[in-house]
Structures are given as structure tokens and as C-alpha cells.
Short mmCIF file of N, CA and C in Angstrom, two decimals:
data_model
loop_
_atom_site.label_atom_id
_atom_site.label_comp_id
_atom_site.label_asym_id
_atom_site.label_seq_id
_atom_site.Cartn_x
_atom_site.Cartn_y
_atom_site.Cartn_z
N MET W 209 0.82 -1.05 -0.12
CA MET W 209 0.08 0.13 0.08
C MET W 209 0.98 1.32 -0.19
N SER W 210 0.67 2.12 -1.20
CA SER W 210 1.39 3.53 -0.84
C SER W 210 0.68 4.07 0.07
N SER W 211 1.92 4.80 0.84
CA SER W 211 1.50 6.07 2.01
C SER W 211 1.26 7.18 1.56
N GLU W 212 1.62 7.94 0.21
CA GLU W 212 0.97 8.79 -0.48
C GLU W 212 -0.38 9.49 -0.18
N PRO W 213 -0.70 10.65 0.56
CA PRO W 213 -1.51 10.94 1.06
C PRO W 213 -2.65 10.71 0.53
N ALA W 214 -3.39 11.30 -0.77
CA ALA W 214 -3.97 10.84 -1.36
C ALA W 214 -4.51 9.39 -1.93
N THR W 215 -3.47 8.71 -2.05
CA THR W 215 -3.88 6.95 -2.28
C THR W 215 -4.09 6.74 -1.07
N LEU W 216 -3.63 6.43 0.31
CA LEU W 216 -4.19 6.57 1.48
C LEU W 216 -5.51 6.86 1.72
N GLU W 217 -5.70 7.94 1.47
CA GLU W 217 -6.95 8.31 1.81
C GLU W 217 -7.96 7.82 1.37
N ARG W 218 -7.65 7.21 -0.01
CA ARG W 218 -9.03 6.50 -0.94
C ARG W 218 -8.83 5.42 -0.35
N ALA W 219 -8.15 4.76 0.37
CA ALA W 219 -8.19 3.50 0.74
C ALA W 219 -8.97 3.30 1.74
N VAL W 220 -8.59 4.12 2.95
CA VAL W 220 -8.88 4.33 4.32
C VAL W 220 -10.68 4.74 4.08
N GLU W 221 -10.87 5.47 3.22
CA GLU W 221 -12.27 5.62 2.85
C GLU W 221 -13.02 4.71 2.54
N ALA W 222 -12.43 3.76 1.14
CA ALA W 222 -13.08 2.70 1.05
C ALA W 222 -13.29 1.27 2.28
N THR W 223 -12.57 1.77 3.03
CA THR W 223 -12.36 0.61 3.64
C THR W 223 -13.45 0.89 5.11
N LEU W 224 -13.57 1.83 5.06
CA LEU W 224 -14.24 2.38 6.22
C LEU W 224 -15.83 1.88 5.70
N PHE W 225 -16.51 2.85 4.38
CA PHE W 225 -17.47 2.68 4.05
C PHE W 225 -17.67 1.02 3.91
N ALA W 226 -16.81 0.07 3.76
CA ALA W 226 -17.29 -1.10 3.52
C ALA W 226 -17.13 -1.82 4.66
N SER W 227 -16.59 -1.69 5.98
CA SER W 227 -16.74 -2.12 7.34
C SER W 227 -18.08 -2.35 7.76
N ASP W 228 -18.11 -3.15 8.10
CA ASP W 228 -19.44 -3.63 9.00
C ASP W 228 -19.19 -2.46 10.63
N GLU W 229 -18.26 -2.27 10.81
CA GLU W 229 -18.36 -2.06 12.19
C GLU W 229 -17.14 -0.72 12.52
N PRO W 230 -16.94 -0.10 13.13
CA PRO W 230 -15.96 1.15 13.27
C PRO W 230 -14.68 0.43 13.33
N MET W 231 -14.01 1.47 13.17
CA MET W 231 -12.53 0.60 13.27
C MET W 231 -11.09 1.05 13.85
N THR W 232 -10.28 1.10 14.74
CA THR W 232 -9.31 1.26 14.77
C THR W 232 -8.04 1.59 14.16
N ILE W 233 -7.52 2.60 14.32
CA ILE W 233 -6.39 2.99 13.55
C ILE W 233 -5.08 1.48 13.29
N ALA W 234 -5.25 0.60 14.67
CA ALA W 234 -4.09 -0.89 14.31
C ALA W 234 -5.28 -1.60 13.44
N ALA W 235 -6.34 -1.65 13.69
CA ALA W 235 -7.04 -2.62 12.54
C ALA W 235 -7.25 -2.15 10.86
N LEU W 236 -7.02 -0.78 10.71
CA LEU W 236 -6.48 -0.29 9.54
C LEU W 236 -5.53 -0.78 9.08
N ALA W 237 -4.59 -0.44 9.85
CA ALA W 237 -2.75 -1.05 9.37
C ALA W 237 -2.60 -2.26 9.34
N VAL W 238 -3.83 -3.10 9.76
CA VAL W 238 -3.30 -4.48 9.53
C VAL W 238 -4.11 -4.77 8.30
N HIS W 239 -5.80 -4.23 8.00
CA HIS W 239 -6.26 -4.59 6.31
C HIS W 239 -5.42 -3.65 5.52
N LEU W 240 -4.99 -2.82 5.56
CA LEU W 240 -3.93 -2.02 4.53
C LEU W 240 -2.66 -2.51 4.33
N GLY W 241 -2.31 -3.52 5.06
CA GLY W 241 -0.88 -4.05 4.50
C GLY W 241 0.31 -3.09 5.81
N GLY W 242 0.12 -2.93 6.86
CA GLY W 242 1.00 -2.36 7.64
C GLY W 242 1.60 -0.86 7.41
N VAL W 243 0.67 -0.12 7.15
CA VAL W 243 0.72 1.19 7.15
C VAL W 243 0.99 1.82 8.22
N GLU W 244 1.87 2.69 8.55
CA GLU W 244 1.96 3.52 9.37
C GLU W 244 1.24 3.94 10.58
N PRO W 245 0.70 3.79 11.76
CA PRO W 245 -0.45 4.33 12.46
C PRO W 245 -0.35 6.03 12.05
N ALA W 246 1.09 6.79 12.26
CA ALA W 246 0.88 8.17 12.03
C ALA W 246 0.28 8.76 10.72
N ASP W 247 0.77 7.84 9.53
CA ASP W 247 0.24 7.80 8.58
C ASP W 247 -1.08 7.72 8.19
N LEU W 248 -1.99 6.88 9.32
CA LEU W 248 -3.17 6.76 9.04
C LEU W 248 -3.81 7.76 9.59
N ARG W 249 -3.21 8.04 10.81
CA ARG W 249 -4.35 9.77 11.86
C ARG W 249 -3.51 10.59 10.63
N ASP W 250 -2.96 10.77 9.81
CA ASP W 250 -3.04 11.89 8.93
C ASP W 250 -4.17 11.87 7.88
N ALA W 251 -4.26 10.69 7.50
CA ALA W 251 -5.10 10.34 6.65
C ALA W 251 -6.85 10.50 7.03
N LEU W 252 -6.72 10.06 8.22
CA LEU W 252 -8.07 10.02 8.97
C LEU W 252 -8.57 11.56 9.26
N THR W 253 -7.51 12.35 9.76
CA THR W 253 -7.71 13.78 10.05
C THR W 253 -8.07 14.52 8.56
N ALA W 254 -7.26 14.16 7.64
CA ALA W 254 -7.65 14.93 6.13
C ALA W 254 -8.82 14.00 5.78
N LEU W 255 -9.64 13.13 6.00
CA LEU W 255 -10.68 12.79 5.49
C LEU W 255 -11.76 13.47 6.70
N ALA W 256 -11.96 13.58 8.12
CA ALA W 256 -12.93 14.10 8.83
C ALA W 256 -12.91 15.35 8.17
N THR W 257 -11.81 16.29 7.91
CA THR W 257 -12.22 17.70 7.22
C THR W 257 -12.75 17.89 6.19
N GLN W 258 -12.33 17.27 5.06
CA GLN W 258 -13.18 17.05 3.83
C GLN W 258 -14.52 16.43 4.00
N TYR W 259 -14.68 15.85 4.79
CA TYR W 259 -16.22 15.56 5.36
C TYR W 259 -17.41 16.08 6.01
N ALA W 260 -16.69 17.25 7.47
CA ALA W 260 -16.99 18.34 7.77
C ALA W 260 -18.47 18.81 7.29
N ALA W 261 -18.24 19.17 6.00
CA ALA W 261 -19.73 20.21 5.53
C ALA W 261 -20.62 19.42 4.52
N ARG W 262 -20.50 17.68 4.62
CA ARG W 262 -21.03 17.19 4.10
C ARG W 262 -22.21 16.47 4.84
N GLY W 263 -22.87 15.60 4.09
CA GLY W 263 -24.41 14.87 4.91
C GLY W 263 -23.91 13.67 5.61
N VAL W 264 -22.44 13.48 5.50
CA VAL W 264 -21.87 12.54 5.94
C VAL W 264 -20.54 12.53 6.52
N HIS W 265 -20.46 12.34 8.06
CA HIS W 265 -19.06 12.70 9.06
C HIS W 265 -18.23 11.38 9.16
N LEU W 266 -17.18 11.44 9.01
CA LEU W 266 -16.20 10.84 9.36
C LEU W 266 -15.63 11.05 10.99
N VAL W 267 -15.96 10.25 12.06
CA VAL W 267 -15.80 10.75 13.46
C VAL W 267 -14.88 9.74 14.32
N GLU W 268 -14.31 9.93 15.04
CA GLU W 268 -13.79 8.74 15.91
C GLU W 268 -14.57 8.85 17.58
N ARG W 269 -15.07 7.71 17.87
CA ARG W 269 -15.52 7.60 19.08
C ARG W 269 -15.04 6.43 20.01
N GLY W 270 -14.39 6.57 21.17
CA GLY W 270 -13.68 5.44 21.82
C GLY W 270 -12.43 4.94 20.97
N GLY W 271 -11.57 5.74 19.79
CA GLY W 271 -10.86 5.01 19.37
C GLY W 271 -11.13 4.67 18.24
N ARG W 272 -12.54 4.27 17.62
CA ARG W 272 -13.02 3.91 16.42
C ARG W 272 -13.47 4.83 15.40
N TRP W 273 -12.85 4.45 14.52
CA TRP W 273 -13.86 5.24 13.18
C TRP W 273 -14.85 4.81 12.50
N HIS W 274 -15.72 5.67 12.21
CA HIS W 274 -16.56 5.39 11.26
C HIS W 274 -17.62 6.56 10.52
N PHE W 275 -17.79 6.01 9.51
CA PHE W 275 -18.92 7.12 9.12
C PHE W 275 -20.20 6.88 9.50
N GLU W 276 -21.04 8.26 9.95
CA GLU W 276 -22.42 8.27 10.25
C GLU W 276 -22.83 9.66 9.52
N THR W 277 -24.11 9.88 9.41
CA THR W 277 -25.04 10.88 8.97
C THR W 277 -24.87 12.10 9.88
N ALA W 278 -24.78 13.24 9.41
CA ALA W 278 -24.70 14.86 9.76
C ALA W 278 -25.99 14.90 10.74
N PRO W 279 -25.78 15.43 12.16
CA PRO W 279 -26.74 15.67 12.97
C PRO W 279 -28.12 16.32 12.47
N ASP W 280 -27.95 17.06 11.10
CA ASP W 280 -28.78 18.02 10.61
C ASP W 280 -29.71 17.51 9.64
#
């Protein structure tokens, strides 16, 4: 897995959309082939910012990341 930010963001986004349950950074790292946790944290933060103004948000709760509908 490339750790180039745009490629990693796409992979994280697709993985979380396809997942039945929220995922930890450790679980994402395993699923994506050993990506560094710091790189995953950066990708998740970037995605959360991108989704902040949309109808779906990327959120972290209890160390697990998932998409949810916006409260409005």
C-alpha cells in the first residue's frame, strides 16, 4: 500500500465504507498492509475535515473510526 496521502485517503475511505463496524487505527493498519499509524492518523484527520461540511461525517469514538450521517 502506498503511503502517498491521496492514495492512502482513498484506501481508508473505501475500507471504512465497506466495514460493518467502526475500526481502530491498528485494525486499519493491518487491513491496509502495515501502513504506519501516524500516516493513518493524518489520512483520517484529512478525511474528517473533507467530510465536515457534507451529509456524512467521519468521526472517532472510543478510538474507533466510522462514517455517520450529519446531525442536521
